[in-house]
Every structure is written in structure tokens, then in C-alpha cells.
Amino acid sequence: DWQRDFLSCALAAGEGWAVCAFSVHLQRYINVIINGHSDNVMLGLFPIIVVDMWSHAYYKDYVDDKESYLVAQLREIDWTVVEDRVNVAEAIANVIK
């Protein structure tokens, strides 16, 4: 379910980033889009996974096939790094409680 939601979020992104992050305010993980360089950046997010959705990131290899680019990017994720980030996010959540 998370992966489908993240892919949908990323495909909806224009030029910017798709981000899976821990929200300290909501006390949960959320997927968000950051458009441009600074639009719609929520406060209190601790990023876990960030995928570049600017056309320069995928155009050379994928032209306009964003979905294949995203699937390839998800295959390249080092899940031990993600686990480390989740552990930090959980520690942050415990401090805030």
C-alpha cells in the first residue's frame, strides 16, 4: 500500500521531489510532493526517502516514462539506510511525546 501511494504521489509531482517523511506534528509517516525548490514544504518533516522528479533526473534514460524511472529508483534504495532513518524518526517521536 505504501509503495502504491508513494508512486502515485511521485507521478503527480511536477518539477520537484516526492518525499516519504515522518511528520513530527502528525506523529506518522506521510508521502508529500515538494514542487519547485521550495513550494509546499511542510514544517516538522524528517525525510526518509526522497526521489528527484525533475525531468533532468529521468529524461536521458527514460524520456517521459516517469513510472519506469520510479520503479528503477525504488529498486536502488538501500533499505538499511532507510531503516537507520526510521530509527532516528522513531527516536524523534519518542522525545516529542
Coordinates of C-alpha atoms in Angstrom, one line a residue, residues 11-94:
L11 CA 3.8 10.6 -10.6
A12 CA 1.6 13.6 -9.6
A13 CA 4.7 15.7 -8.8
G14 CA 5.6 18.3 -11.4
E15 CA 9.1 19.5 -11.3
G16 CA 10.3 18.8 -7.8
W17 CA 10.6 15.8 -5.4
A18 CA 8.5 13.0 -3.9
V19 CA 9.2 12.5 -0.2
C20 CA 8.3 9.9 2.3
A21 CA 8.8 11.5 5.7
F22 CA 8.0 11.3 9.3
S23 CA 5.8 14.2 10.4
V24 CA 6.5 15.2 14.0
H25 CA 3.2 17.1 14.1
L26 CA 1.0 14.2 12.9
Q27 CA 3.3 11.5 14.6
R28 CA 3.1 9.3 11.4
Y29 CA 4.8 8.7 8.1
I30 CA 3.4 10.6 5.1
N31 CA 4.1 11.0 1.4
V32 CA 4.3 14.5 0.1
I33 CA 5.3 16.4 -3.0
I34 CA 7.7 19.4 -2.9
N35 CA 7.2 21.4 -6.0
G36 CA 9.9 23.6 -7.4
H37 CA 12.7 24.2 -5.0
S38 CA 10.7 25.4 -2.0
D39 CA 6.9 25.2 -2.6
N40 CA 4.7 23.2 -0.2
V41 CA 7.5 22.2 2.2
M42 CA 5.7 21.1 5.4
L43 CA 7.3 22.1 8.7
G44 CA 8.3 19.3 11.0
L45 CA 9.2 16.6 8.4
F46 CA 12.1 14.2 8.8
P47 CA 12.8 12.8 5.3
I48 CA 13.1 9.1 5.0
I49 CA 13.0 8.6 1.2
V50 CA 13.4 11.4 -1.4
V51 CA 13.1 10.9 -5.2
D52 CA 14.1 13.6 -7.6
M53 CA 11.2 14.2 -10.1
W54 CA 12.8 17.0 -12.1
S55 CA 13.0 16.0 -15.7
H56 CA 16.8 16.2 -15.7
A57 CA 16.8 13.1 -13.4
Y58 CA 15.0 10.8 -15.8
Y59 CA 14.8 12.2 -19.3
K60 CA 18.2 10.9 -20.6
D61 CA 17.3 7.3 -19.8
Y62 CA 13.5 7.3 -19.7
V63 CA 12.3 10.3 -21.8
D64 CA 8.8 10.8 -20.4
D65 CA 8.4 7.4 -18.8
K66 CA 8.3 8.5 -15.2
E67 CA 6.8 5.3 -13.9
S68 CA 9.7 3.1 -15.2
Y69 CA 12.2 5.7 -13.7
L70 CA 10.4 5.5 -10.3
V71 CA 10.4 1.7 -10.3
A72 CA 14.1 1.7 -11.1
Q73 CA 14.8 4.2 -8.3
L74 CA 12.9 2.1 -5.8
R75 CA 15.0 -0.9 -6.8
E76 CA 18.1 1.1 -5.9
I77 CA 17.1 2.0 -2.4
D78 CA 19.4 0.8 0.3
W79 CA 16.9 -0.3 2.8
T80 CA 19.5 -0.5 5.6
V81 CA 19.9 3.3 5.2
V82 CA 16.1 3.7 5.3
E83 CA 15.9 1.6 8.4
D84 CA 18.5 3.8 10.1
R85 CA 16.4 6.9 9.1
V86 CA 13.3 5.2 10.5
N87 CA 15.1 4.5 13.8
V88 CA 16.1 8.2 14.0
A89 CA 12.5 9.3 13.3
E90 CA 11.2 6.9 16.0
A91 CA 13.7 8.4 18.4
I92 CA 12.5 11.9 17.5
A93 CA 8.9 10.8 18.0
N94 CA 9.7 9.4 21.5

